[in-house]
């Protein structure tokens, strides 16, 4: 039952912990890059690396049986379809707004720092 | 697989869909608006040593949450080693870190509100920025607050020896840990998509 999770040496947790710190520092560092493909690629890369580590090591998914892995990690894949549909729809809505209302005339303020 | 753990995983799966819907909704409104999107690294900058540092508080909050995930992972391990005292203190440390995260989130909210950011509009750009910000971080903050309460309840039961002679024993610490790591996991996605993108 719980025996498979009982005997983990602590070492793997320390490594994972340190890795999360390093990856978060890298994530934060992407904010100093200009917005573009490289920045977005690195944001996603560090995000998935951190998420994978948390689920696999900290949440013990790596030691669970295959049935649970499939039952829990399978369904979220469907979200990819939603993302694809909504980004198509979003671009369509933006285009039709531009066509009917024209470019935005909003005046924006720059944030002050406290 | 103990039933409690299976139920927690199923709950977390449903929570995954809720947060995904929020983030996809945020993506949709950000793509579809024709108004300029406020630059998060400027909106969330704080002044330190005379310079505005981008996302300073958000970075600190990220590291606090990671630290709390580490203490939680150790608490689970100590639970299985039946070290009640250390399990209790590690869970309390996790709860304290979680509470400080919520405190910083409250500070961030009041700062933005004082600058005029509202769910229906803000001075820095597209109105949808405020609605997505308050909804997504609010829902996440609510999860963290609930997690702090959950952690403290279980921690004090561990201290009392409540799980000493129960079937399943200290599995409950692992189940609590699953919830806590999930809250950290959601923050990874919010940090990437809302604050950095």
CSV table of C-alpha atoms in Angstrom, one decimal:
chain,number,residue,atom,x,y,z
A,1,UNK,CA,0.0,0.0,0.0
A,2,UNK,CA,1.9,3.0,1.2
A,3,UNK,CA,5.2,1.1,1.4
A,4,UNK,CA,6.3,2.1,-2.1
A,5,UNK,CA,6.3,5.8,-1.0
A,6,UNK,CA,7.6,5.2,2.5
A,7,UNK,CA,11.2,4.6,1.8
A,8,UNK,CA,12.2,7.4,-0.5
A,9,UNK,CA,15.6,8.7,0.4
A,10,UNK,CA,15.5,12.4,1.2
A,11,UNK,CA,18.1,13.2,-1.4
A,12,UNK,CA,15.7,13.3,-4.3
A,13,UNK,CA,13.6,16.0,-2.6
A,14,UNK,CA,16.6,18.2,-2.0
A,15,UNK,CA,17.6,17.9,-5.6
A,16,UNK,CA,14.0,18.7,-6.8
A,17,UNK,CA,13.8,21.6,-4.4
A,18,UNK,CA,17.1,23.1,-5.6
A,19,UNK,CA,16.0,22.5,-9.3
A,20,UNK,CA,12.8,24.4,-8.7
A,21,UNK,CA,14.7,27.4,-7.3
A,22,UNK,CA,17.1,27.4,-10.3
A,23,UNK,CA,14.2,27.0,-12.8
A,24,UNK,CA,12.2,29.8,-11.2
A,25,UNK,CA,15.2,32.1,-11.4
A,26,UNK,CA,15.5,31.2,-15.1
A,27,UNK,CA,11.7,31.9,-15.4
A,28,UNK,CA,12.1,35.3,-13.8
A,29,UNK,CA,15.0,36.1,-16.0
A,30,UNK,CA,12.9,35.7,-19.2
A,31,UNK,CA,11.2,38.9,-18.1
A,32,UNK,CA,14.3,40.8,-19.2
A,33,UNK,CA,14.0,39.4,-22.8
A,34,UNK,CA,12.0,41.3,-25.4
A,35,UNK,CA,8.6,39.8,-26.2
A,36,UNK,CA,9.0,37.3,-29.1
A,37,UNK,CA,9.4,33.7,-30.0
A,38,UNK,CA,12.5,33.1,-27.9
A,39,UNK,CA,11.0,34.6,-24.7
A,40,UNK,CA,7.7,32.6,-25.2
A,41,UNK,CA,9.6,29.4,-25.9
A,42,UNK,CA,11.7,29.8,-22.7
A,43,UNK,CA,8.7,30.7,-20.6
A,44,UNK,CA,7.0,27.5,-21.7
A,45,UNK,CA,10.1,25.4,-21.3
A,46,UNK,CA,10.8,26.4,-17.7
A,47,UNK,CA,7.0,26.2,-16.9
A,48,UNK,CA,6.7,22.6,-18.1
A,49,UNK,CA,10.0,21.6,-16.5
A,50,UNK,CA,8.8,23.0,-13.1
A,51,UNK,CA,5.3,21.5,-13.5
A,52,UNK,CA,6.7,18.1,-14.5
A,53,UNK,CA,9.0,18.1,-11.5
A,54,UNK,CA,6.3,19.0,-9.0
A,55,UNK,CA,3.9,16.4,-10.4
A,56,UNK,CA,6.5,13.6,-10.9
A,57,UNK,CA,8.6,13.9,-7.7
A,58,UNK,CA,6.7,16.0,-5.1
A,59,UNK,CA,3.3,14.6,-5.9
A,60,UNK,CA,4.8,11.1,-6.3
A,61,UNK,CA,3.2,10.5,-9.7
A,62,UNK,CA,6.4,8.8,-10.9
A,63,UNK,CA,5.9,6.0,-8.4
A,64,UNK,CA,2.2,5.5,-9.0
A,65,UNK,CA,0.8,2.7,-11.2
A,66,UNK,CA,0.2,3.3,-14.9
A,67,UNK,CA,-3.6,3.3,-14.5
A,68,UNK,CA,-3.5,6.4,-12.2
A,69,UNK,CA,-1.0,8.1,-14.5
A,70,UNK,CA,-3.3,7.7,-17.5
A,71,UNK,CA,-6.5,8.5,-15.5
A,72,UNK,CA,-5.1,11.8,-14.2
A,73,UNK,CA,-2.7,13.0,-16.9
A,74,UNK,CA,-4.8,11.9,-19.9
A,75,UNK,CA,-7.9,14.1,-19.6
A,76,UNK,CA,-6.1,17.4,-19.3
A,77,UNK,CA,-4.8,16.8,-22.9
A,78,UNK,CA,-8.3,17.7,-24.0
A,79,UNK,CA,-7.6,21.3,-22.9
A,80,UNK,CA,-5.3,21.6,-25.9
A,81,UNK,CA,-8.4,21.5,-28.1
A,82,UNK,CA,-10.0,24.2,-26.1
A,83,UNK,CA,-6.9,26.4,-26.4
A,84,UNK,CA,-6.8,25.9,-30.2
A,85,UNK,CA,-10.5,26.7,-30.7
A,86,UNK,CA,-10.4,29.7,-28.4
A,87,UNK,CA,-7.3,31.2,-30.0
A,88,UNK,CA,-8.9,30.9,-33.4
A,89,UNK,CA,-12.1,32.4,-32.1
A,90,UNK,CA,-10.1,35.2,-30.3
A,91,UNK,CA,-8.4,36.2,-33.5
A,92,UNK,CA,-11.6,36.2,-35.4
A,93,UNK,CA,-13.3,38.4,-32.7
A,94,UNK,CA,-10.3,40.8,-32.8
A,95,UNK,CA,-10.5,41.0,-36.6
A,96,UNK,CA,-14.2,41.7,-36.6
A,97,UNK,CA,-13.8,44.4,-33.9
A,98,UNK,CA,-11.1,46.1,-36.0
A,99,UNK,CA,-13.3,45.9,-39.0
A,100,UNK,CA,-16.4,47.4,-37.4
A,101,UNK,CA,-14.9,49.7,-34.7
A,102,UNK,CA,-11.5,50.5,-36.2
A,103,UNK,CA,-8.2,50.7,-34.2
A,104,UNK,CA,-8.3,51.4,-30.5
A,105,UNK,CA,-8.1,55.0,-29.5
A,106,UNK,CA,-7.5,54.3,-25.8
A,107,UNK,CA,-5.1,56.6,-24.0
A,108,UNK,CA,-3.0,54.7,-21.6
A,109,UNK,CA,-1.1,55.8,-18.5
A,110,UNK,CA,2.3,54.5,-17.5
A,111,UNK,CA,2.3,52.7,-14.1
A,112,UNK,CA,4.0,54.7,-11.3
A,113,UNK,CA,6.2,52.8,-8.9
A,114,UNK,CA,5.9,52.9,-5.1
B,1,UNK,CA,-4.1,3.0,-3.7
B,2,UNK,CA,-5.9,4.3,-0.6
B,3,UNK,CA,-9.4,5.7,-1.4
B,4,UNK,CA,-8.5,9.1,0.1
B,5,UNK,CA,-5.6,9.6,-2.2
B,6,UNK,CA,-7.7,8.6,-5.3
B,7,UNK,CA,-10.4,11.0,-4.3
B,8,UNK,CA,-7.9,13.8,-3.8
B,9,UNK,CA,-6.4,13.1,-7.3
B,10,UNK,CA,-9.9,13.2,-8.8
B,11,UNK,CA,-10.7,16.5,-7.1
B,12,UNK,CA,-7.4,17.9,-8.3
B,13,UNK,CA,-8.2,16.8,-11.9
B,14,UNK,CA,-11.5,18.7,-11.7
B,15,UNK,CA,-9.7,21.7,-10.3
B,16,UNK,CA,-7.3,21.5,-13.2
B,17,UNK,CA,-10.2,22.0,-15.5
B,18,UNK,CA,-11.5,25.0,-13.5
B,19,UNK,CA,-8.1,26.8,-13.6
B,20,UNK,CA,-7.6,25.9,-17.3
B,21,UNK,CA,-10.9,27.5,-18.1
B,22,UNK,CA,-9.9,30.6,-16.3
B,23,UNK,CA,-6.5,30.8,-18.1
B,24,UNK,CA,-8.1,30.0,-21.5
B,25,UNK,CA,-10.7,32.6,-20.9
B,26,UNK,CA,-7.9,35.1,-20.1
B,27,UNK,CA,-6.1,34.1,-23.3
B,28,UNK,CA,-9.3,34.6,-25.3
B,29,UNK,CA,-10.0,38.1,-24.0
B,30,UNK,CA,-6.3,39.1,-24.3
B,31,UNK,CA,-6.2,38.0,-27.9
B,32,UNK,CA,-9.6,39.5,-28.9
B,33,UNK,CA,-9.2,43.0,-27.3
B,34,UNK,CA,-8.1,45.8,-29.6
B,35,UNK,CA,-6.9,48.0,-26.7
B,36,UNK,CA,-3.3,47.7,-25.7
B,37,UNK,CA,-2.6,45.1,-23.0
B,38,UNK,CA,-0.9,46.6,-19.9
B,39,UNK,CA,2.7,45.4,-19.5
B,40,UNK,CA,2.7,43.2,-16.4
B,41,UNK,CA,6.4,43.7,-15.8
B,42,UNK,CA,5.7,47.5,-15.4
B,43,UNK,CA,2.4,47.2,-13.6
B,44,UNK,CA,3.8,44.7,-11.0
B,45,UNK,CA,7.2,46.5,-10.6
B,46,UNK,CA,8.2,47.7,-7.2
B,47,UNK,CA,10.8,50.2,-6.3
B,48,UNK,CA,13.9,48.9,-4.6
B,49,UNK,CA,17.2,50.7,-4.0
B,50,UNK,CA,15.8,53.6,-6.0
B,51,UNK,CA,15.1,51.6,-9.2
B,52,UNK,CA,11.8,50.0,-10.3
B,53,UNK,CA,12.5,46.2,-10.3
B,54,UNK,CA,10.1,44.3,-12.6
B,55,UNK,CA,7.8,41.7,-10.9
B,56,UNK,CA,9.8,41.9,-7.6
B,57,UNK,CA,7.0,40.9,-5.2
B,58,UNK,CA,5.7,38.3,-7.6
B,59,UNK,CA,9.2,36.7,-7.8
B,60,UNK,CA,9.4,36.7,-4.0
B,61,UNK,CA,6.0,35.1,-3.8
B,62,UNK,CA,7.1,32.4,-6.3
B,63,UNK,CA,10.1,31.5,-4.2
B,64,UNK,CA,8.0,31.5,-1.0
B,65,UNK,CA,5.6,29.0,-2.6
B,66,UNK,CA,8.4,26.8,-3.8
B,67,UNK,CA,10.0,26.8,-0.4
B,68,UNK,CA,6.6,25.8,1.1
B,69,UNK,CA,6.4,22.9,-1.4
B,70,UNK,CA,9.8,21.7,-0.2
B,71,UNK,CA,8.8,21.8,3.5
B,72,UNK,CA,5.6,20.0,2.6
B,73,UNK,CA,7.5,17.2,0.7
B,74,UNK,CA,9.7,16.7,3.7
B,75,UNK,CA,6.7,16.6,6.0
B,76,UNK,CA,5.2,13.8,3.9
B,77,UNK,CA,8.5,11.9,4.2
B,78,UNK,CA,8.8,12.4,8.0
B,79,UNK,CA,5.1,11.3,8.3
B,80,UNK,CA,5.9,8.0,6.8
B,81,UNK,CA,9.0,7.7,9.1
B,82,UNK,CA,6.5,8.3,12.0
B,83,UNK,CA,8.4,11.3,13.2
B,84,UNK,CA,5.4,13.1,14.6
B,85,UNK,CA,7.3,16.1,16.0
B,86,UNK,CA,9.1,17.0,12.8
B,87,UNK,CA,6.0,16.3,10.6
B,88,UNK,CA,4.1,18.7,12.8
B,89,UNK,CA,6.7,21.5,12.6
B,90,UNK,CA,7.3,21.1,8.9
B,91,UNK,CA,3.5,21.3,8.2
B,92,UNK,CA,3.3,24.4,10.4
B,93,UNK,CA,6.2,26.0,8.5
B,94,UNK,CA,4.4,25.2,5.2
B,95,UNK,CA,1.2,26.9,6.6
B,96,UNK,CA,3.2,29.9,7.7
B,97,UNK,CA,4.8,30.3,4.3
B,98,UNK,CA,1.4,29.9,2.7
B,99,UNK,CA,-0.1,32.5,4.9
B,100,UNK,CA,2.7,35.0,4.1
B,101,UNK,CA,2.0,34.3,0.4
B,102,UNK,CA,-1.6,35.3,0.9
B,103,UNK,CA,-0.5,38.4,2.8
B,104,UNK,CA,1.7,39.5,-0.1
B,105,UNK,CA,-1.1,38.8,-2.5
B,106,UNK,CA,-3.4,41.1,-0.4
B,107,UNK,CA,-0.7,43.8,-0.5
B,108,UNK,CA,-0.5,43.4,-4.3
B,109,UNK,CA,-4.3,43.7,-4.6
B,110,UNK,CA,-4.5,46.8,-2.5
B,111,UNK,CA,-1.6,48.4,-4.4
B,112,UNK,CA,-3.3,47.8,-7.7
B,113,UNK,CA,-6.7,49.0,-6.4
B,114,UNK,CA,-5.1,52.2,-5.1
B,115,UNK,CA,-3.7,52.8,-8.6
B,116,UNK,CA,-7.2,52.5,-10.0
B,117,UNK,CA,-7.2,48.9,-11.3
B,118,UNK,CA,-10.8,47.6,-11.2
B,119,UNK,CA,-12.4,44.4,-12.7
B,120,UNK,CA,-14.1,46.7,-15.2
B,121,UNK,CA,-11.2,49.0,-16.2
B,122,UNK,CA,-7.8,50.4,-15.4
B,123,UNK,CA,-5.6,53.3,-16.4
B,124,UNK,CA,-2.9,51.2,-18.0
B,125,UNK,CA,-4.8,49.6,-20.9
B,126,UNK,CA,-7.4,46.9,-21.8
B,127,UNK,CA,-10.2,46.6,-19.2
B,128,UNK,CA,-10.0,42.8,-19.4
B,129,UNK,CA,-6.6,43.0,-17.6
B,130,UNK,CA,-8.3,43.8,-14.3
B,131,UNK,CA,-11.1,41.2,-14.6
B,132,UNK,CA,-8.6,38.4,-15.4
B,133,UNK,CA,-6.2,39.5,-12.7
B,134,UNK,CA,-8.7,39.6,-9.9
B,135,UNK,CA,-10.5,36.4,-10.9
B,136,UNK,CA,-7.4,34.2,-11.5
B,137,UNK,CA,-5.3,35.4,-8.6
B,138,UNK,CA,-8.4,35.6,-6.3
B,139,UNK,CA,-9.3,32.1,-7.0
B,140,UNK,CA,-5.8,30.9,-6.5
B,141,UNK,CA,-5.4,32.9,-3.3
B,142,UNK,CA,-8.6,31.3,-2.0
B,143,UNK,CA,-7.1,27.9,-2.7
B,144,UNK,CA,-4.0,28.9,-0.7
B,145,UNK,CA,-6.1,30.1,2.2
B,146,UNK,CA,-8.1,26.9,2.3
B,147,UNK,CA,-4.8,25.0,2.1
B,148,UNK,CA,-3.4,26.8,5.1
B,149,UNK,CA,-6.5,25.9,7.2
B,150,UNK,CA,-6.4,22.3,5.9
B,151,UNK,CA,-2.7,22.0,6.8
B,152,UNK,CA,-3.1,23.4,10.3
B,153,UNK,CA,-6.1,21.0,11.0
B,154,UNK,CA,-4.1,18.0,10.0
B,155,UNK,CA,-0.8,19.2,11.6
B,156,UNK,CA,-2.5,19.5,15.0
B,157,UNK,CA,-4.1,16.1,14.6
B,158,UNK,CA,-0.6,14.7,13.9
B,159,UNK,CA,0.7,16.4,17.0
B,160,UNK,CA,-2.0,14.9,19.1
B,161,UNK,CA,-1.2,11.4,17.8
B,162,UNK,CA,-4.6,11.1,16.2
B,163,UNK,CA,-3.2,9.0,13.3
B,164,UNK,CA,-1.0,6.8,15.5
B,165,UNK,CA,-3.3,3.8,15.6
B,166,UNK,CA,-5.5,4.4,12.6
B,167,UNK,CA,-5.6,2.3,9.4
B,168,UNK,CA,-3.7,4.2,6.8
B,169,UNK,CA,-1.7,6.0,9.4
B,170,UNK,CA,0.1,9.0,8.0
B,171,UNK,CA,-1.2,8.7,4.4
B,172,UNK,CA,-3.3,11.8,5.3
B,173,UNK,CA,-0.1,13.9,5.3
B,174,UNK,CA,0.6,12.7,1.7
B,175,UNK,CA,-3.0,13.6,0.7
B,176,UNK,CA,-2.7,17.1,2.2
B,177,UNK,CA,0.6,17.4,0.4
B,178,UNK,CA,-1.0,16.5,-2.9
B,179,UNK,CA,-3.4,19.5,-2.5
B,180,UNK,CA,-0.6,21.8,-1.4
B,181,UNK,CA,1.7,20.9,-4.3
B,182,UNK,CA,-1.2,21.4,-6.7
B,183,UNK,CA,-1.6,25.0,-5.4
B,184,UNK,CA,2.1,25.5,-6.2
B,185,UNK,CA,1.6,23.9,-9.6
B,186,UNK,CA,-1.2,26.2,-10.5
B,187,UNK,CA,1.0,29.2,-9.5
B,188,UNK,CA,3.6,28.0,-12.0
B,189,UNK,CA,1.1,28.3,-14.8
B,190,UNK,CA,-0.3,31.7,-13.5
B,191,UNK,CA,3.3,33.1,-13.2
B,192,UNK,CA,4.1,32.0,-16.8
B,193,UNK,CA,0.9,33.0,-18.5
B,194,UNK,CA,-0.3,36.0,-16.6
B,195,UNK,CA,2.8,37.7,-15.3
B,196,UNK,CA,5.5,36.8,-17.8
B,197,UNK,CA,3.7,36.3,-21.2
